[in-house]
PDB file of C-alpha atoms in Angstrom:
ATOM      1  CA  UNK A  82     -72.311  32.834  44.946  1.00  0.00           C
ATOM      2  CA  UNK A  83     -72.200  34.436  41.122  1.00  0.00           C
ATOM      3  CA  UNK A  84     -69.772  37.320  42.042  1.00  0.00           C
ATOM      4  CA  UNK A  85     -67.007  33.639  43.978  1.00  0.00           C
ATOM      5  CA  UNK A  86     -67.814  31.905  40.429  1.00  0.00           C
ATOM      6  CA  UNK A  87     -67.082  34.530  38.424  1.00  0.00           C
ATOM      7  CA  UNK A  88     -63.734  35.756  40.003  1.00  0.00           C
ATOM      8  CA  UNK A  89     -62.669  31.612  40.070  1.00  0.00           C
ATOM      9  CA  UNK A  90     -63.421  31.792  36.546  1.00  0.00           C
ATOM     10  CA  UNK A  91     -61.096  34.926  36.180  1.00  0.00           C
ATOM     11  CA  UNK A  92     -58.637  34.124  37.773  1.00  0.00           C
ATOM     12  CA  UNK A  93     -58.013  30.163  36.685  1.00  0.00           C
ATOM     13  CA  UNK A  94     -58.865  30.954  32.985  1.00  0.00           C
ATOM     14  CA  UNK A  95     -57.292  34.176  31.392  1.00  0.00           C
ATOM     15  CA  UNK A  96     -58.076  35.120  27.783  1.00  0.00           C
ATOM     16  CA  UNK A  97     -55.527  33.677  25.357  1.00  0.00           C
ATOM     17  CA  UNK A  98     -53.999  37.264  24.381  1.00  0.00           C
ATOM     18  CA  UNK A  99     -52.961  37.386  28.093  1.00  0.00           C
ATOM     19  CA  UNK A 100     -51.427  34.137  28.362  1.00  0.00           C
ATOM     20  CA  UNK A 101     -49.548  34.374  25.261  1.00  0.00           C
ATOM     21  CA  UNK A 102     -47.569  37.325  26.988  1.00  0.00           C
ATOM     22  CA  UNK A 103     -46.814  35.531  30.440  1.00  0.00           C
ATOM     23  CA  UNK A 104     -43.405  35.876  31.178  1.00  0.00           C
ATOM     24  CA  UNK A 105     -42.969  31.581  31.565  1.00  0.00           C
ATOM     25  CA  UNK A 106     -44.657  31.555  27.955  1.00  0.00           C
ATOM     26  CA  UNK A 107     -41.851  34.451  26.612  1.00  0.00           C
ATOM     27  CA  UNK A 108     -39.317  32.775  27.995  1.00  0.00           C
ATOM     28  CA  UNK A 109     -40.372  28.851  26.650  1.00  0.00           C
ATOM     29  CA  UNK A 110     -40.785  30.844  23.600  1.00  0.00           C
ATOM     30  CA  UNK A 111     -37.846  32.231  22.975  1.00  0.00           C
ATOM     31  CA  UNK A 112     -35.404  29.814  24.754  1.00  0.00           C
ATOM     32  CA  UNK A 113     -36.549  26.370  23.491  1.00  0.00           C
ATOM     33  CA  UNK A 114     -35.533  26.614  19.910  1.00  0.00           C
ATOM     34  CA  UNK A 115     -32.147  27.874  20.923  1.00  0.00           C
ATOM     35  CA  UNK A 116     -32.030  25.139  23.673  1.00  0.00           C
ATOM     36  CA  UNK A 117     -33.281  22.491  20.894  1.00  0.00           C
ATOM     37  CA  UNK A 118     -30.041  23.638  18.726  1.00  0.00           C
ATOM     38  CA  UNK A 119     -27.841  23.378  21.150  1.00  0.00           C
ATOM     39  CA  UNK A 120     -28.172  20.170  22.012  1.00  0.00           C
ATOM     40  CA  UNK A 121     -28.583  19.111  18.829  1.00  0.00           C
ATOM     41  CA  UNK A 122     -25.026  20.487  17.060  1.00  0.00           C
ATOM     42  CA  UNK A 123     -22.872  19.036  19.401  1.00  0.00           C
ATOM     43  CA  UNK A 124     -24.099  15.753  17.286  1.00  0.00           C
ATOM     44  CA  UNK A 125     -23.783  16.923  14.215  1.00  0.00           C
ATOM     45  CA  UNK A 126     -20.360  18.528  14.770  1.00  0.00           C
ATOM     46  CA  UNK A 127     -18.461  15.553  15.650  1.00  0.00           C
ATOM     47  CA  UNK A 128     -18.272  13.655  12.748  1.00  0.00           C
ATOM     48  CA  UNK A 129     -18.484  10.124  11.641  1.00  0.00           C
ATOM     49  CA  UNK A 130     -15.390   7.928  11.860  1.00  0.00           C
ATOM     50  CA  UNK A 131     -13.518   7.100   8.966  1.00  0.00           C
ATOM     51  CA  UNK A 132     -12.105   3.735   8.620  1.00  0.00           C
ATOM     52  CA  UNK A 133      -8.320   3.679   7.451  1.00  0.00           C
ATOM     53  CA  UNK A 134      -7.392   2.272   4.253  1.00  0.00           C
ATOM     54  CA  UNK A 135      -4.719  -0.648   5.309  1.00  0.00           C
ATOM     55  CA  UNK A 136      -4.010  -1.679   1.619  1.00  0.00           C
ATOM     56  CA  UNK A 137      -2.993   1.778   0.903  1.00  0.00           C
ATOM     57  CA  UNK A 138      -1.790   2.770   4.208  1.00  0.00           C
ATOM     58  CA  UNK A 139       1.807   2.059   5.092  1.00  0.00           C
ATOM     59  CA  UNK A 140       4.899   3.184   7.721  1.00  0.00           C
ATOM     60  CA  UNK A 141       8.431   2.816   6.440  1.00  0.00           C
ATOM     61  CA  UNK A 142      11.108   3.102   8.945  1.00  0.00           C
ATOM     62  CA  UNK A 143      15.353   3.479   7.705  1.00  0.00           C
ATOM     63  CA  UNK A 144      18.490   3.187   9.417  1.00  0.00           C
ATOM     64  CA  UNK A 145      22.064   3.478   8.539  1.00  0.00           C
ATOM     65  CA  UNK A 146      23.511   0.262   8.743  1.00  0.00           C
ATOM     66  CA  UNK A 147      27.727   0.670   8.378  1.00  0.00           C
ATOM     67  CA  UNK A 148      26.692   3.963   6.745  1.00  0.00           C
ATOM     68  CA  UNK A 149      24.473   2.832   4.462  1.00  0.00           C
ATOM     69  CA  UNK A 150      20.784   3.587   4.566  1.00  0.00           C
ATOM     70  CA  UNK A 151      18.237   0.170   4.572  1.00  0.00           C
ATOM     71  CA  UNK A 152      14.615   0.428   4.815  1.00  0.00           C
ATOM     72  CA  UNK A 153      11.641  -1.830   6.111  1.00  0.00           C
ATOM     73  CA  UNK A 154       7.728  -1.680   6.608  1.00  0.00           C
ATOM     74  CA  UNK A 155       5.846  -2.283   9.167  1.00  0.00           C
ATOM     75  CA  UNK A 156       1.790  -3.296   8.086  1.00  0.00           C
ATOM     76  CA  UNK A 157      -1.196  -1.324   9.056  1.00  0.00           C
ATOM     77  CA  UNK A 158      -3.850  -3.894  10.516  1.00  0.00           C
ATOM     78  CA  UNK A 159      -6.500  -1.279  11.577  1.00  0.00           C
ATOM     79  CA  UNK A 160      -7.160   2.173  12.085  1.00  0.00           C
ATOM     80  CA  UNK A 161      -9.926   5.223  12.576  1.00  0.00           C
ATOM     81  CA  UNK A 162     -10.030   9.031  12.380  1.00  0.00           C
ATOM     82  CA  UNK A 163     -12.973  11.200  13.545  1.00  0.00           C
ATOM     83  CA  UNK A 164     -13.350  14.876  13.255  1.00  0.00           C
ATOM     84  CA  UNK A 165     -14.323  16.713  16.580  1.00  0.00           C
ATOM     85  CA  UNK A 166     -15.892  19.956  16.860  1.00  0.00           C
ATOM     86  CA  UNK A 167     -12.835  22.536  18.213  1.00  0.00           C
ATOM     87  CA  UNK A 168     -11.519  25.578  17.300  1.00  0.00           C
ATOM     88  CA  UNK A 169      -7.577  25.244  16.408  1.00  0.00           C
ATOM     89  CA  UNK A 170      -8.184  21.316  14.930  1.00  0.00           C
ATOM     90  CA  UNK A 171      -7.885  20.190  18.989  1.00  0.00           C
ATOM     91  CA  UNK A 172      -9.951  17.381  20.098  1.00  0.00           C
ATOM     92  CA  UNK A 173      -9.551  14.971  17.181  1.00  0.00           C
ATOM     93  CA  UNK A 174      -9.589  11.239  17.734  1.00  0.00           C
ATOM     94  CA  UNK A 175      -7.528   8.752  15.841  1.00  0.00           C
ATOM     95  CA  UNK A 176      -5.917   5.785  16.909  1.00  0.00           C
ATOM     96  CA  UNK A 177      -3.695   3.378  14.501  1.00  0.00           C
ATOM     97  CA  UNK A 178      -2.652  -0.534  15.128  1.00  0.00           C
ATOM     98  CA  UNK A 179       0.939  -1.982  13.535  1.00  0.00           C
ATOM     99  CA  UNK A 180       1.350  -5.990  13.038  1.00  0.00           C
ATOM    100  CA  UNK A 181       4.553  -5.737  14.209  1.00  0.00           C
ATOM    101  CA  UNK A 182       4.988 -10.027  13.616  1.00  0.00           C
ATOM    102  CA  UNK A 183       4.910  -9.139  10.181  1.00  0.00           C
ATOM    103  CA  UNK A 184       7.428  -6.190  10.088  1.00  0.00           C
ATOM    104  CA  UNK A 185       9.469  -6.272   7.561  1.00  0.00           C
ATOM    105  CA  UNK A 186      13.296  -4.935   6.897  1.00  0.00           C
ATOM    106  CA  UNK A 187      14.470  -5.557   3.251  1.00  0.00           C
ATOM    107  CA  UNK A 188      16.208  -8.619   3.706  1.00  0.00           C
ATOM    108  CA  UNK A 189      16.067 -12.205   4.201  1.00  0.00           C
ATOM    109  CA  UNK A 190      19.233 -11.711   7.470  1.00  0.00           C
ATOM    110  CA  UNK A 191      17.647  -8.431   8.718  1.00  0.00           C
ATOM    111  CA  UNK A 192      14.062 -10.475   9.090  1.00  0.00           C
ATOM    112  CA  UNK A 193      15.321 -13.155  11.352  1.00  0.00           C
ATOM    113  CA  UNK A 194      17.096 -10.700  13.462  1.00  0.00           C
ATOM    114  CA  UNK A 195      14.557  -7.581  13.944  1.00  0.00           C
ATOM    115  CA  UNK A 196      11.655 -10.353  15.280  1.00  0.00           C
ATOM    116  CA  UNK A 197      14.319 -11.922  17.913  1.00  0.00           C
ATOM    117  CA  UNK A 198      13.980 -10.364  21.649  1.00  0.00           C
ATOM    118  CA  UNK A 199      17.293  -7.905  21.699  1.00  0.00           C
ATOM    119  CA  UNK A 200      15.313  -6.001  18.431  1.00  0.00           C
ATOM    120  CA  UNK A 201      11.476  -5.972  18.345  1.00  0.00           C
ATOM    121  CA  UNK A 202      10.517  -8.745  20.305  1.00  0.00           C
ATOM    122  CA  UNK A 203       7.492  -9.003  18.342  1.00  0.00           C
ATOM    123  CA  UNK A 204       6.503 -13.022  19.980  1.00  0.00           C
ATOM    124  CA  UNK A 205       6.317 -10.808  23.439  1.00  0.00           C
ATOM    125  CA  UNK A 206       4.765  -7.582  21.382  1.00  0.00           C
ATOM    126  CA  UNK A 207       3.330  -8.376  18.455  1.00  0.00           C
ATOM    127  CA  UNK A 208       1.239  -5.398  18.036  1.00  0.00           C
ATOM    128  CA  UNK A 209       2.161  -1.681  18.342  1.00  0.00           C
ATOM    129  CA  UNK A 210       0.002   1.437  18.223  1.00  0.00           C
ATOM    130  CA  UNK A 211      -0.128   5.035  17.881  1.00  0.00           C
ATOM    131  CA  UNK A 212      -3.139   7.269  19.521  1.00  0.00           C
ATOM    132  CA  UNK A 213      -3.361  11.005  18.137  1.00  0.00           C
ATOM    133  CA  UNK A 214      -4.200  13.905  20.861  1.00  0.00           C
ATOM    134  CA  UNK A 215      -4.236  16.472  19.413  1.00  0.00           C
ATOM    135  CA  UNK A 216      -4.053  17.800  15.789  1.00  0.00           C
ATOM    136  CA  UNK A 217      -3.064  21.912  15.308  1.00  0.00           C
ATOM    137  CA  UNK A 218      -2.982  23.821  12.443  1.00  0.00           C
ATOM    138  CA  UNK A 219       0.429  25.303  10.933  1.00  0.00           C
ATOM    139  CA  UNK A 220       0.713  28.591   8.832  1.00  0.00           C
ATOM    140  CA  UNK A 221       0.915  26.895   5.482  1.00  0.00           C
ATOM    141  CA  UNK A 222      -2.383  25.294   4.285  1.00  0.00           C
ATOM    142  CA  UNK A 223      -2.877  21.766   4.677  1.00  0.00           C
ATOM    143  CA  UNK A 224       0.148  21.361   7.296  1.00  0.00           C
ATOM    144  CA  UNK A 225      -0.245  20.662  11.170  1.00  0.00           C
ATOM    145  CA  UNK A 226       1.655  19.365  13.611  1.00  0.00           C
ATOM    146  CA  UNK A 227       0.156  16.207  14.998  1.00  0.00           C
ATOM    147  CA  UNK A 228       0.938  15.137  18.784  1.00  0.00           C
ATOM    148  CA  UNK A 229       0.150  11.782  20.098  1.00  0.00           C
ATOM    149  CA  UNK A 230       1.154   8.864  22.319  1.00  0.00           C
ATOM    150  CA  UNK A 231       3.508   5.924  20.677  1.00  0.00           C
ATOM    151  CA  UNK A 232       3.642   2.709  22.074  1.00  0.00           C
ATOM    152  CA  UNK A 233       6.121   0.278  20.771  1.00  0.00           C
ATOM    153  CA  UNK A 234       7.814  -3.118  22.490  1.00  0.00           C
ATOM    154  CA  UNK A 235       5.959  -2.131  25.543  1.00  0.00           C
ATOM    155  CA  UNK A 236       6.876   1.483  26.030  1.00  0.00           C
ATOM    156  CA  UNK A 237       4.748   4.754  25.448  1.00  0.00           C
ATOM    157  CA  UNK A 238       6.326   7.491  23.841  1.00  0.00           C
ATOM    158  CA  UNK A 239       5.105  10.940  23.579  1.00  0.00           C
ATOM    159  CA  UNK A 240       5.936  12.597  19.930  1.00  0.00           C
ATOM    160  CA  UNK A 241       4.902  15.799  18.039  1.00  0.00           C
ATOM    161  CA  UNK A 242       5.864  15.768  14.223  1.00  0.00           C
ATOM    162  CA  UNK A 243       4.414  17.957  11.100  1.00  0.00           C
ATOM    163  CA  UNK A 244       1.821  16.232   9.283  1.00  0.00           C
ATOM    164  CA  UNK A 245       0.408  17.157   5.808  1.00  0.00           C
ATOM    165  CA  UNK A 246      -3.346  16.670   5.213  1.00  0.00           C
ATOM    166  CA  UNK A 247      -5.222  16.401   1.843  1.00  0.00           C
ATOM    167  CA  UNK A 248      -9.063  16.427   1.485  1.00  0.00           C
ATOM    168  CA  UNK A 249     -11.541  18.842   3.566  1.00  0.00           C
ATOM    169  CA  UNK A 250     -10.922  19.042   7.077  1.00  0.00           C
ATOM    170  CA  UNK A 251     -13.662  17.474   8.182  1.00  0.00           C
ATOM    171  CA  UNK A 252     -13.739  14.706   5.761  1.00  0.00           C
ATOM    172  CA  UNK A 253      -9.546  14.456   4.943  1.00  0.00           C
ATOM    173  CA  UNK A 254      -8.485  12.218   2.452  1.00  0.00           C
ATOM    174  CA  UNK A 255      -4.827  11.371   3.909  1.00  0.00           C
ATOM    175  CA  UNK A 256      -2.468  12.417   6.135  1.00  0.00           C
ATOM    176  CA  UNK A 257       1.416  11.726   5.595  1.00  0.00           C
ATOM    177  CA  UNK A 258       4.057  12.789   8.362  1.00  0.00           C
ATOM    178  CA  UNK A 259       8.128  11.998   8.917  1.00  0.00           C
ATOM    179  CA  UNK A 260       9.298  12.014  12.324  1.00  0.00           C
ATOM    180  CA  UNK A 261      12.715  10.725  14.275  1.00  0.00           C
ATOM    181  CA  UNK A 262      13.211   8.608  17.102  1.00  0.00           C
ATOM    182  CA  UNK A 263      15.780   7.147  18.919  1.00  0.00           C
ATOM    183  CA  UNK A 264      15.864   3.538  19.039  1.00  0.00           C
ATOM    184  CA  UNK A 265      17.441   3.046  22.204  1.00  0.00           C
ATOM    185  CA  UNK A 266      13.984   5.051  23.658  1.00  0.00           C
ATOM    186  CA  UNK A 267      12.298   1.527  23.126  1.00  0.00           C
ATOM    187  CA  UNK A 268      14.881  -0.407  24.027  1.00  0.00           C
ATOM    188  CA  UNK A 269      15.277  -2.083  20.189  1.00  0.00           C
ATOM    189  CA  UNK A 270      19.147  -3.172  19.381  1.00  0.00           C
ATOM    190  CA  UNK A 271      20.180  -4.228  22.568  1.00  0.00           C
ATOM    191  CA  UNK A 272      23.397  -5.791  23.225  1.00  0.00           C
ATOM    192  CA  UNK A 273      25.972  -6.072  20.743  1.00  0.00           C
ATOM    193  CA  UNK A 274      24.012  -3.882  18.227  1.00  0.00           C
ATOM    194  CA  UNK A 275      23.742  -1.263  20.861  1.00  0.00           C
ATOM    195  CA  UNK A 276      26.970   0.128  18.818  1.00  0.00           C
ATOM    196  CA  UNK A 277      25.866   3.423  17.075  1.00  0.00           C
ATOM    197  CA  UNK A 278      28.609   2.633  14.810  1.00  0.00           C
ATOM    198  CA  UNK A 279      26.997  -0.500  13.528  1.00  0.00           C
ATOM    199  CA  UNK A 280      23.282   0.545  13.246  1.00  0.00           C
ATOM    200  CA  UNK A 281      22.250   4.020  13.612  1.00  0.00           C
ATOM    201  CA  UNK A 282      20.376   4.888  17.061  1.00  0.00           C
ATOM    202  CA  UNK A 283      18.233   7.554  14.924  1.00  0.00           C
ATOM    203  CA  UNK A 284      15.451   6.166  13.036  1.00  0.00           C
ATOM    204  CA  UNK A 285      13.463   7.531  10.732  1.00  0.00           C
ATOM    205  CA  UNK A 286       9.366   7.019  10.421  1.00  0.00           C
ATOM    206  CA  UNK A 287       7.268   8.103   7.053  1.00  0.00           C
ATOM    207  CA  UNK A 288       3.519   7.241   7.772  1.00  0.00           C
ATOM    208  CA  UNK A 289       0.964   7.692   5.199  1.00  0.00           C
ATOM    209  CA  UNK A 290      -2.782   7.038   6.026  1.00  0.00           C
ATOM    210  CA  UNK A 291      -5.132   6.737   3.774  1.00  0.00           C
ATOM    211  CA  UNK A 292      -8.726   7.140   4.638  1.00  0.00           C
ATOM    212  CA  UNK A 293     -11.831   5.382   3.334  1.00  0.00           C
ATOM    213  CA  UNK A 294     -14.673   7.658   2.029  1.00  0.00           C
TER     214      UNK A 294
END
């Protein structure tokens, strides 16, 4: 009965400098720290939002009209950037909201007729968007080109276009960026504006975002 006790008692209840070198003990040694981290960066990584400044912010969009160049706004209402973890700036999120309703184009004429169905049609669409995919660095410092999907007057766009950032990377300051579109790709000057001749069927966007702290 003594010698069945005492081999129980070995076998159930090891001396600590043996346990400490079981390879289960190694391993939860070892591996739960690193385990611990890696869940953990992933959260630390990604960022908070920022918030987009919308009394700073603006888009201006011009067009030659008979030749001669005329320029309008369109209002930021609301707008977010987050910085993702991601080698080669990919994975960023950032999404921006226009009030079309209260576009404007530099004159009292051109803002009865850009609101009216044949232009932006902004009673049917009064709001239109831009969603950023993906964000890549260029050669020069600061520059990237910034690809993401447009909506406007119901139709979704896909458009690349250099960007220029200020502020650290993961905590920019503002982004500006000039692109071209085509008009006609959202179906704006319909009719008897369709003429090229009259109004230009090349537009060009400047967008500058400014970010909250």
């Amino acid at each position: 009965y003594v010698a069945v006790t005492q081999r129980e008692h070995l076998t159930t209840a090891p001396n600590d400098a043996a346990s400490n070198h079981t390879p289960i003990t190694m391993l939860t040694r070892h591996l739960l720290p690193a385990l611990c981290l890696f869940l953990l960066v992933p959260a630390f990584a990604k960022g908070k939002p920022q918030a987009i400044d919308t009394s700073k912010s603006r888009v201006t969009f011009t067009v030659n009209m008979l030749g001669v160049p005329v320029s309008g706004t369109v209002p930021i209402t609301s707008g977010f950037y987050t910085p993702q973890a991601g080698d080669g700036m990919d994975g960023k999120q950032a999404a921006v909201i226009l009030d079309m309703r209260k576009a404007n184009g530099g004159g009292e004429e051109i803002n009865t007729e850009i609101h009216k169905p044949e232009w932006l049609s902004t009673e049917k669409f009064p709001t239109a968007s831009f969603v950023l995919q993906s964000l890549k660095p260029l050669k020069t410092v600061g520059s990237y080109s910034a690809t993401g999907k447009l909506t406007l007057k119901g139709r979704v766009l896909t458009i690349t276009a250099p960007t220029t950032m200020t502020g650290a990377s993961h905590h920019p300051q503002q982004f500006t960026s000039r692109f071209n579109v085509l008009r006609s790709q959202f179906d704006i000057g319909s009719g008897e504006w369709n003429d090229p001749d009259v109004v230009s069927l090349n537009v060009t966007v400047d967008v500058k975002l400014v970010l909250l702290p």
